[in-house]
PDB file of C-alpha atoms in Angstrom:
ATOM      1  CA  ASP Q   1     -43.481   7.854  -4.702  1.00 74.00           C
ATOM      2  CA  ALA Q   2     -40.057   6.449  -4.999  1.00 76.00           C
ATOM      3  CA  PRO Q   3     -41.154   4.217  -8.953  1.00 78.00           C
ATOM      4  CA  GLY Q   4     -43.310   7.176  -9.488  1.00 84.00           C
ATOM      5  CA  ILE Q   5     -39.482   9.352  -8.878  1.00 84.00           C
ATOM      6  CA  CYS Q   6     -38.232   6.445 -10.544  1.00 84.00           C
ATOM      7  CA  TYR Q   7     -40.030   6.652 -13.759  1.00 87.00           C
ATOM      8  CA  ALA Q   8     -40.195  10.480 -13.848  1.00 89.00           C
ATOM      9  CA  LEU Q   9     -36.534  10.331 -14.038  1.00 83.00           C
ATOM     10  CA  ALA Q  10     -36.537   8.127 -17.137  1.00 87.00           C
ATOM     11  CA  GLN Q  11     -39.375  10.388 -19.008  1.00 91.00           C
ATOM     12  CA  GLY Q  12     -37.406  11.311 -22.077  1.00 93.00           C
ATOM     13  CA  ALA Q  13     -35.277   7.661 -22.262  1.00 90.00           C
ATOM     14  CA  ASP Q  14     -34.949   4.600 -24.034  1.00 90.00           C
ATOM     15  CA  PHE Q  15     -36.221   2.115 -22.014  1.00 85.00           C
ATOM     16  CA  TYR Q  16     -35.986  -2.100 -23.296  1.00 86.00           C
ATOM     17  CA  VAL Q  17     -37.103  -4.539 -20.450  1.00 84.00           C
ATOM     18  CA  GLN Q  18     -34.383  -8.120 -21.375  1.00 85.00           C
ATOM     19  CA  GLU Q  19     -32.936 -10.425 -19.558  1.00 85.00           C
ATOM     20  CA  ILE Q  20     -28.864  -9.660 -19.781  1.00 82.00           C
ATOM     21  CA  GLY Q  21     -26.159 -12.049 -20.450  1.00 81.00           C
ATOM     22  CA  ASP Q  22     -22.586 -12.340 -20.840  1.00 86.00           C
ATOM     23  CA  PRO Q  23     -22.036  -8.477 -22.261  1.00 93.00           C
ATOM     24  CA  HIS Q  24     -19.337  -8.843 -24.846  1.00 93.00           C
ATOM     25  CA  TYR Q  25     -16.797  -6.176 -26.949  1.00 95.00           C
ATOM     26  CA  GLU Q  26     -16.920  -6.124 -30.714  1.00 94.00           C
ATOM     27  CA  LYS Q  27     -15.448  -4.005 -32.901  1.00 93.00           C
ATOM     28  CA  GLY Q  28     -15.981  -0.571 -31.170  1.00 94.00           C
ATOM     29  CA  MET Q  29     -19.721  -1.762 -29.243  1.00 97.00           C
ATOM     30  CA  TRP Q  30     -20.387  -3.559 -26.573  1.00 96.00           C
ATOM     31  CA  HIS Q  31     -22.919  -5.743 -27.402  1.00 94.00           C
ATOM     32  CA  VAL Q  32     -25.974  -6.479 -24.407  1.00 92.00           C
ATOM     33  CA  GLY Q  33     -29.169  -8.295 -25.868  1.00 86.00           C
ATOM     34  CA  ASP Q  34     -29.705  -6.878 -28.357  1.00 87.00           C
ATOM     35  CA  LEU Q  35     -27.990  -3.678 -27.934  1.00 92.00           C
ATOM     36  CA  ARG Q  36     -25.528  -1.401 -29.011  1.00 94.00           C
ATOM     37  CA  GLY Q  37     -23.446   0.859 -28.018  1.00 94.00           C
ATOM     38  CA  LYS Q  38     -20.069   2.015 -26.806  1.00 96.00           C
ATOM     39  CA  HIS Q  39     -20.330   3.042 -23.327  1.00 96.00           C
ATOM     40  CA  LEU Q  40     -21.599   0.306 -20.950  1.00 96.00           C
ATOM     41  CA  VAL Q  41     -22.758   1.980 -17.433  1.00 96.00           C
ATOM     42  CA  LEU Q  42     -23.604  -1.023 -15.163  1.00 95.00           C
ATOM     43  CA  THR Q  43     -25.582  -0.440 -12.206  1.00 93.00           C
ATOM     44  CA  THR Q  44     -26.631  -3.649 -11.042  1.00 91.00           C
ATOM     45  CA  GLY Q  45     -26.455  -3.120  -6.955  1.00 91.00           C
ATOM     46  CA  ALA Q  46     -25.719  -6.248  -5.535  1.00 90.00           C
ATOM     47  CA  TYR Q  47     -27.174  -8.395  -8.020  1.00 88.00           C
ATOM     48  CA  PRO Q  48     -24.791 -10.885  -9.679  1.00 86.00           C
ATOM     49  CA  LYS Q  49     -22.081  -9.788 -11.392  1.00 88.00           C
ATOM     50  CA  LEU Q  50     -21.687  -8.969 -15.296  1.00 90.00           C
ATOM     51  CA  LEU Q  51     -18.404  -7.971 -15.552  1.00 91.00           C
ATOM     52  CA  PRO Q  52     -15.339 -10.260 -13.336  1.00 89.00           C
ATOM     53  CA  SER Q  53     -14.595  -7.267 -10.700  1.00 90.00           C
ATOM     54  CA  ASP Q  54     -13.418  -9.357  -8.325  1.00 90.00           C
ATOM     55  CA  SER Q  55     -11.923  -6.515  -6.252  1.00 92.00           C
ATOM     56  CA  VAL Q  56     -15.411  -4.696  -6.048  1.00 93.00           C
ATOM     57  CA  LYS Q  57     -17.399  -6.323  -3.241  1.00 90.00           C
ATOM     58  CA  LEU Q  58     -21.436  -4.781  -2.338  1.00 92.00           C
ATOM     59  CA  ARG Q  59     -23.008  -5.153   0.918  1.00 90.00           C
ATOM     60  CA  ALA Q  60     -26.293  -7.065   0.234  1.00 91.00           C
ATOM     61  CA  ILE Q  61     -28.907  -5.313   1.971  1.00 91.00           C
ATOM     62  CA  TRP Q  62     -32.321  -6.219   1.854  1.00 94.00           C
ATOM     63  CA  GLY Q  63     -34.647  -3.674   2.322  1.00 94.00           C
ATOM     64  CA  HIS Q  64     -39.051  -4.001   2.965  1.00 96.00           C
ATOM     65  CA  ARG Q  65     -41.176  -1.058   2.539  1.00 95.00           C
ATOM     66  CA  ILE Q  66     -45.663  -1.308   3.311  1.00 97.00           C
ATOM     67  CA  ASP Q  67     -48.065   1.180   2.036  1.00 97.00           C
ATOM     68  CA  ILE Q  68     -50.971   1.343   5.142  1.00 98.00           C
ATOM     69  CA  ARG Q  69     -54.223   2.900   5.810  1.00 98.00           C
ATOM     70  CA  SER Q  70     -55.319   3.731   8.584  1.00 98.00           C
ATOM     71  CA  THR Q  71     -57.954   5.758  10.869  1.00 97.00           C
ATOM     72  CA  THR Q  72     -54.681   7.706  12.623  1.00 97.00           C
ATOM     73  CA  GLU Q  73     -53.809  11.100  10.021  1.00 96.00           C
ATOM     74  CA  LEU Q  74     -50.395  11.899  10.330  1.00 97.00           C
ATOM     75  CA  PRO Q  75     -49.845  15.226   8.998  1.00 96.00           C
ATOM     76  CA  CYS Q  76     -45.640  15.391   8.510  1.00 96.00           C
ATOM     77  CA  ILE Q  77     -42.879  12.991   8.392  1.00 96.00           C
ATOM     78  CA  PHE Q  78     -42.142  11.103  11.452  1.00 96.00           C
ATOM     79  CA  HIS Q  79     -38.097   9.562  11.593  1.00 93.00           C
ATOM     80  CA  HIS Q  80     -37.230   7.301  14.435  1.00 91.00           C
ATOM     81  CA  PHE Q  81     -36.651   3.461  13.954  1.00 93.00           C
ATOM     82  CA  VAL Q  82     -38.267   4.019  11.276  1.00 95.00           C
ATOM     83  CA  SER Q  83     -39.839   6.106   8.342  1.00 95.00           C
ATOM     84  CA  ILE Q  84     -43.486   7.499   8.511  1.00 97.00           C
ATOM     85  CA  SER Q  85     -45.169   9.165   5.947  1.00 96.00           C
ATOM     86  CA  PRO Q  86     -47.848  11.460   6.504  1.00 97.00           C
ATOM     87  CA  THR Q  87     -50.792  11.119   5.039  1.00 97.00           C
ATOM     88  CA  THR Q  88     -51.799  11.019   1.877  1.00 95.00           C
ATOM     89  CA  ARG Q  89     -54.818  13.108  -0.465  1.00 93.00           C
ATOM     90  CA  ASP Q  90     -55.694   9.008  -1.237  1.00 94.00           C
ATOM     91  CA  GLY Q  91     -55.379   8.032   2.648  1.00 96.00           C
ATOM     92  CA  ILE Q  92     -52.090   6.666   2.297  1.00 97.00           C
ATOM     93  CA  ILE Q  93     -49.393   5.491   4.977  1.00 97.00           C
ATOM     94  CA  ALA Q  94     -45.840   4.847   3.384  1.00 96.00           C
ATOM     95  CA  ILE Q  95     -42.963   3.366   7.173  1.00 97.00           C
ATOM     96  CA  GLY Q  96     -40.339   1.848   5.946  1.00 92.00           C
ATOM     97  CA  ALA Q  97     -37.424   1.039   5.616  1.00 91.00           C
ATOM     98  CA  THR Q  98     -36.576  -1.953   7.378  1.00 91.00           C
ATOM     99  CA  HIS Q  99     -31.891  -3.614   7.188  1.00 89.00           C
ATOM    100  CA  ASP Q 100     -32.180  -7.009   6.697  1.00 89.00           C
ATOM    101  CA  VAL Q 101     -28.813  -8.317   5.536  1.00 84.00           C
ATOM    102  CA  HIS Q 102     -29.444 -11.700   7.611  1.00 88.00           C
ATOM    103  CA  TYR Q 103     -31.032 -12.759   4.572  1.00 92.00           C
ATOM    104  CA  ASP Q 104     -30.458 -13.819   0.979  1.00 90.00           C
ATOM    105  CA  PRO Q 105     -32.678 -13.357  -1.733  1.00 90.00           C
ATOM    106  CA  PHE Q 106     -30.001 -15.910  -4.200  1.00 89.00           C
ATOM    107  CA  ALA Q 107     -31.619 -18.636  -1.334  1.00 89.00           C
ATOM    108  CA  ASP Q 108     -33.814 -21.224  -1.853  1.00 89.00           C
ATOM    109  CA  GLU Q 109     -35.705 -20.250   1.220  1.00 92.00           C
ATOM    110  CA  PRO Q 110     -38.460 -17.251  -0.004  1.00 94.00           C
ATOM    111  CA  TYR Q 111     -38.706 -13.910   2.267  1.00 95.00           C
ATOM    112  CA  ASP Q 112     -40.594 -13.987   4.779  1.00 95.00           C
ATOM    113  CA  VAL Q 113     -43.648 -11.060   4.372  1.00 96.00           C
ATOM    114  CA  GLU Q 114     -45.723 -11.291   7.618  1.00 96.00           C
ATOM    115  CA  THR Q 115     -42.987 -10.964   9.763  1.00 95.00           C
ATOM    116  CA  GLY Q 116     -41.360  -8.255   7.827  1.00 96.00           C
ATOM    117  CA  ARG Q 117     -44.904  -6.522   7.949  1.00 97.00           C
ATOM    118  CA  SER Q 118     -45.078  -6.998  12.200  1.00 96.00           C
ATOM    119  CA  ILE Q 119     -41.256  -5.915  12.257  1.00 96.00           C
ATOM    120  CA  LEU Q 120     -42.278  -2.264  10.209  1.00 97.00           C
ATOM    121  CA  LEU Q 121     -45.611  -2.221  11.447  1.00 97.00           C
ATOM    122  CA  GLU Q 122     -43.719  -2.833  16.004  1.00 97.00           C
ATOM    123  CA  LYS Q 123     -41.530  -0.249  14.762  1.00 96.00           C
ATOM    124  CA  ALA Q 124     -42.886   2.255  13.857  1.00 97.00           C
ATOM    125  CA  SER Q 125     -44.915   2.194  17.052  1.00 97.00           C
ATOM    126  CA  LYS Q 126     -41.841   3.001  18.653  1.00 96.00           C
ATOM    127  CA  THR Q 127     -42.733   6.249  17.459  1.00 96.00           C
ATOM    128  CA  ILE Q 128     -46.421   7.462  17.158  1.00 95.00           C
ATOM    129  CA  LYS Q 129     -49.788   4.483  17.953  1.00 96.00           C
ATOM    130  CA  LEU Q 130     -51.456   3.900  14.547  1.00 97.00           C
ATOM    131  CA  GLU Q 131     -55.522   3.236  14.749  1.00 97.00           C
ATOM    132  CA  ASN Q 132     -56.634   0.605  12.808  1.00 97.00           C
ATOM    133  CA  VAL Q 133     -54.124  -0.510  10.681  1.00 97.00           C
ATOM    134  CA  GLU Q 134     -54.434  -1.982   7.667  1.00 98.00           C
ATOM    135  CA  VAL Q 135     -51.133  -3.118   4.985  1.00 98.00           C
ATOM    136  CA  VAL Q 136     -52.418  -2.173   1.351  1.00 97.00           C
ATOM    137  CA  ARG Q 137     -48.621  -2.624  -0.391  1.00 96.00           C
ATOM    138  CA  ASP Q 138     -45.684  -4.520   0.620  1.00 96.00           C
ATOM    139  CA  TYR Q 139     -42.411  -2.918  -1.485  1.00 94.00           C
ATOM    140  CA  THR Q 140     -38.781  -5.206  -1.254  1.00 94.00           C
ATOM    141  CA  GLY Q 141     -36.046  -5.202  -2.635  1.00 91.00           C
ATOM    142  CA  LEU Q 142     -32.428  -5.433  -2.485  1.00 91.00           C
ATOM    143  CA  ARG Q 143     -29.980  -2.218  -1.396  1.00 91.00           C
ATOM    144  CA  SER Q 144     -26.146  -2.230  -2.382  1.00 93.00           C
ATOM    145  CA  GLY Q 145     -23.712  -0.799  -0.185  1.00 93.00           C
ATOM    146  CA  THR Q 146     -19.686  -0.754   0.097  1.00 94.00           C
ATOM    147  CA  PHE Q 147     -17.911  -1.930   3.117  1.00 92.00           C
ATOM    148  CA  ASP Q 148     -15.855   1.492   3.151  1.00 93.00           C
ATOM    149  CA  TYR Q 149     -19.484   3.153   2.621  1.00 92.00           C
ATOM    150  CA  TYR Q 150     -18.708   5.668  -0.435  1.00 93.00           C
ATOM    151  CA  PRO Q 151     -20.434   5.324  -3.719  1.00 96.00           C
ATOM    152  CA  ILE Q 152     -18.821   3.905  -6.887  1.00 96.00           C
ATOM    153  CA  CYS Q 153     -18.874   5.736 -10.152  1.00 97.00           C
ATOM    154  CA  GLY Q 154     -16.673   6.095 -12.065  1.00 96.00           C
ATOM    155  CA  ARG Q 155     -14.352   3.631 -15.453  1.00 95.00           C
ATOM    156  CA  LEU Q 156     -14.188  -0.423 -13.722  1.00 95.00           C
ATOM    157  CA  ILE Q 157     -10.716  -1.763 -14.304  1.00 94.00           C
ATOM    158  CA  ASN Q 158     -10.122  -5.207 -16.054  1.00 94.00           C
ATOM    159  CA  GLU Q 159      -8.129  -6.675 -12.818  1.00 93.00           C
ATOM    160  CA  ALA Q 160      -6.838  -9.708 -15.610  1.00 92.00           C
ATOM    161  CA  ALA Q 161      -5.293  -7.233 -18.324  1.00 93.00           C
ATOM    162  CA  THR Q 162      -4.005  -5.032 -15.031  1.00 92.00           C
ATOM    163  CA  LEU Q 163      -1.776  -8.161 -12.852  1.00 91.00           C
ATOM    164  CA  GLU Q 164      -0.132  -8.780 -16.933  1.00 91.00           C
ATOM    165  CA  GLN Q 165       0.975  -5.036 -16.866  1.00 90.00           C
ATOM    166  CA  THR Q 166       2.189  -5.088 -13.200  1.00 86.00           C
ATOM    167  CA  ARG Q 167       4.197  -8.765 -13.856  1.00 86.00           C
ATOM    168  CA  LYS Q 168       5.076  -7.486 -16.999  1.00 88.00           C
ATOM    169  CA  SER Q 169       6.250  -3.551 -15.680  1.00 86.00           C
ATOM    170  CA  GLY Q 170       8.209  -4.542 -12.219  1.00 83.00           C
ATOM    171  CA  LYS Q 171       5.406  -1.509 -10.686  1.00 83.00           C
ATOM    172  CA  LYS Q 172       2.781  -1.544  -7.868  1.00 80.00           C
ATOM    173  CA  PRO Q 173      -0.048   0.831  -9.879  1.00 79.00           C
ATOM    174  CA  GLY Q 174      -1.823   3.827  -8.637  1.00 86.00           C
ATOM    175  CA  ILE Q 175      -6.159   4.344 -10.621  1.00 86.00           C
ATOM    176  CA  ASP Q 176      -4.813   6.138 -13.027  1.00 86.00           C
ATOM    177  CA  SER Q 177      -2.887   3.882 -14.531  1.00 87.00           C
ATOM    178  CA  CYS Q 178      -5.151   0.409 -13.893  1.00 90.00           C
ATOM    179  CA  VAL Q 179      -6.138  -0.876 -16.844  1.00 93.00           C
ATOM    180  CA  SER Q 180      -9.505  -0.159 -17.693  1.00 94.00           C
ATOM    181  CA  TYR Q 181     -12.353  -2.142 -19.612  1.00 95.00           C
ATOM    182  CA  PRO Q 182     -13.526  -0.228 -22.683  1.00 95.00           C
ATOM    183  CA  ASN Q 183     -15.798   2.605 -23.013  1.00 96.00           C
ATOM    184  CA  VAL Q 184     -17.192   1.026 -19.244  1.00 96.00           C
ATOM    185  CA  TRP Q 185     -18.346   2.530 -15.977  1.00 97.00           C
ATOM    186  CA  MET Q 186     -19.602   2.020 -13.176  1.00 96.00           C
ATOM    187  CA  LEU Q 187     -22.466   2.958 -10.621  1.00 96.00           C
ATOM    188  CA  ASN Q 188     -23.797   1.895  -7.474  1.00 96.00           C
ATOM    189  CA  GLY Q 189     -22.941   1.155  -4.103  1.00 94.00           C
ATOM    190  CA  SER Q 190     -25.220   3.877  -2.661  1.00 92.00           C
ATOM    191  CA  GLY Q 191     -27.127   2.310  -0.114  1.00 88.00           C
ATOM    192  CA  GLY Q 192     -29.709   4.059   2.058  1.00 83.00           C
ATOM    193  CA  TYR Q 193     -29.405   6.740  -0.005  1.00 86.00           C
ATOM    194  CA  GLY Q 194     -29.888   6.575  -3.352  1.00 86.00           C
ATOM    195  CA  PHE Q 195     -32.861   9.570  -4.627  1.00 83.00           C
ATOM    196  CA  VAL Q 196     -29.616  12.094  -2.600  1.00 87.00           C
ATOM    197  CA  LEU Q 197     -26.084  10.618  -4.070  1.00 91.00           C
ATOM    198  CA  ALA Q 198     -27.662   9.431  -7.707  1.00 90.00           C
ATOM    199  CA  PRO Q 199     -28.871  11.894  -9.370  1.00 90.00           C
ATOM    200  CA  TYR Q 200     -25.851  13.263  -8.985  1.00 94.00           C
ATOM    201  CA  LEU Q 201     -23.538  10.452  -9.071  1.00 95.00           C
ATOM    202  CA  ALA Q 202     -25.383   9.993 -12.917  1.00 94.00           C
ATOM    203  CA  ARG Q 203     -24.662  13.398 -13.807  1.00 94.00           C
ATOM    204  CA  LYS Q 204     -20.612  13.760 -12.325  1.00 95.00           C
ATOM    205  CA  LEU Q 205     -20.605  10.150 -14.895  1.00 96.00           C
ATOM    206  CA  ALA Q 206     -22.457  11.620 -18.317  1.00 95.00           C
ATOM    207  CA  GLU Q 207     -19.813  14.177 -17.358  1.00 95.00           C
ATOM    208  CA  ALA Q 208     -16.926  12.100 -17.478  1.00 95.00           C
ATOM    209  CA  ILE Q 209     -18.343   9.907 -20.653  1.00 95.00           C
ATOM    210  CA  THR Q 210     -18.846  13.597 -22.463  1.00 93.00           C
ATOM    211  CA  SER Q 211     -15.610  14.373 -21.373  1.00 88.00           C
ATOM    212  CA  GLU Q 212     -16.717  17.065 -20.079  1.00 86.00           C
ATOM    213  CA  GLY Q 213     -16.058  16.582 -16.538  1.00 86.00           C
ATOM    214  CA  SER Q 214     -14.005  14.774 -14.101  1.00 90.00           C
ATOM    215  CA  ILE Q 215     -14.482  12.063 -11.612  1.00 93.00           C
ATOM    216  CA  GLU Q 216     -12.240  11.847  -8.166  1.00 93.00           C
ATOM    217  CA  PRO Q 217     -10.886   9.010  -7.768  1.00 91.00           C
ATOM    218  CA  GLU Q 218     -11.791   8.310  -4.372  1.00 93.00           C
ATOM    219  CA  LEU Q 219     -15.316   7.309  -5.734  1.00 95.00           C
ATOM    220  CA  SER Q 220     -13.302   5.295  -8.258  1.00 95.00           C
ATOM    221  CA  PRO Q 221     -13.834   1.443  -8.969  1.00 94.00           C
ATOM    222  CA  GLY Q 222     -10.740   0.523  -8.606  1.00 93.00           C
ATOM    223  CA  ARG Q 223     -10.028   2.173  -5.303  1.00 94.00           C
ATOM    224  CA  PHE Q 224     -10.357  -1.224  -4.322  1.00 93.00           C
ATOM    225  CA  PHE Q 225      -8.337  -2.828  -6.801  1.00 92.00           C
ATOM    226  CA  VAL Q 226      -6.145  -0.544  -5.707  1.00 91.00           C
ATOM    227  CA  ARG Q 227      -5.804  -1.500  -2.271  1.00 89.00           C
ATOM    228  CA  THR Q 228      -5.652  -5.163  -2.946  1.00 85.00           C
ATOM    229  CA  LEU Q 229      -3.022  -5.240  -4.153  1.00 84.00           C
ATOM    230  CA  LYS Q 230      -1.303  -3.339  -1.801  1.00 81.00           C
ATOM    231  CA  ARG Q 231      -1.710  -5.819   0.872  1.00 79.00           C
ATOM    232  CA  GLN Q 232      -0.206  -8.305  -1.528  1.00 74.00           C
ATOM    233  CA  SER Q 233       2.747  -6.737  -1.614  1.00 63.00           C
TER     234      SER Q 233
END
């Protein structure tokens, strides 16, 4: 129940639905739409970036999941070609999710829902025979993964400012010596493991923001920029 889990995790938080443009920093505060805050945490997935960060490249992975009804009742979860849930009290079986790295949701071509359903049901049929299937709901969306398969958690590097610092000093920076945007953090790139990693990484990020903990440099978004500089040297 992905939507249910998300709503449960968000309980107690102030939640605003806004279309976000370019954030800007003024007098120690970040301004995002009508909101202001000392800290800005970017969790934008593989969607367009809100601040320049050319070195942080994400794998956009389109996915499709369906809820079905079937006269076949399943007592447990099956995980083979796709995941197939047990039958819920409401008679729903969830099947998902596909990993379509070729579909581009930002292009003009609409996603073919019917083909997506067929692919899911075909993969499910390789594991178990489902009788009298009725698709009752579709879920589609874009996952974000990294090219080194590590998630991203930490301060966002200001690449232009770091390059200027490097030019003046003549030294290649490490992650700790890169120039960061003021109080800007990123949490991203969990791929298909969001429900496993995101709550854990969010806690680490909260502890880092409140100076009660630290984040391993291997997770920093700056690791990509440092690697880029090393390749250019």
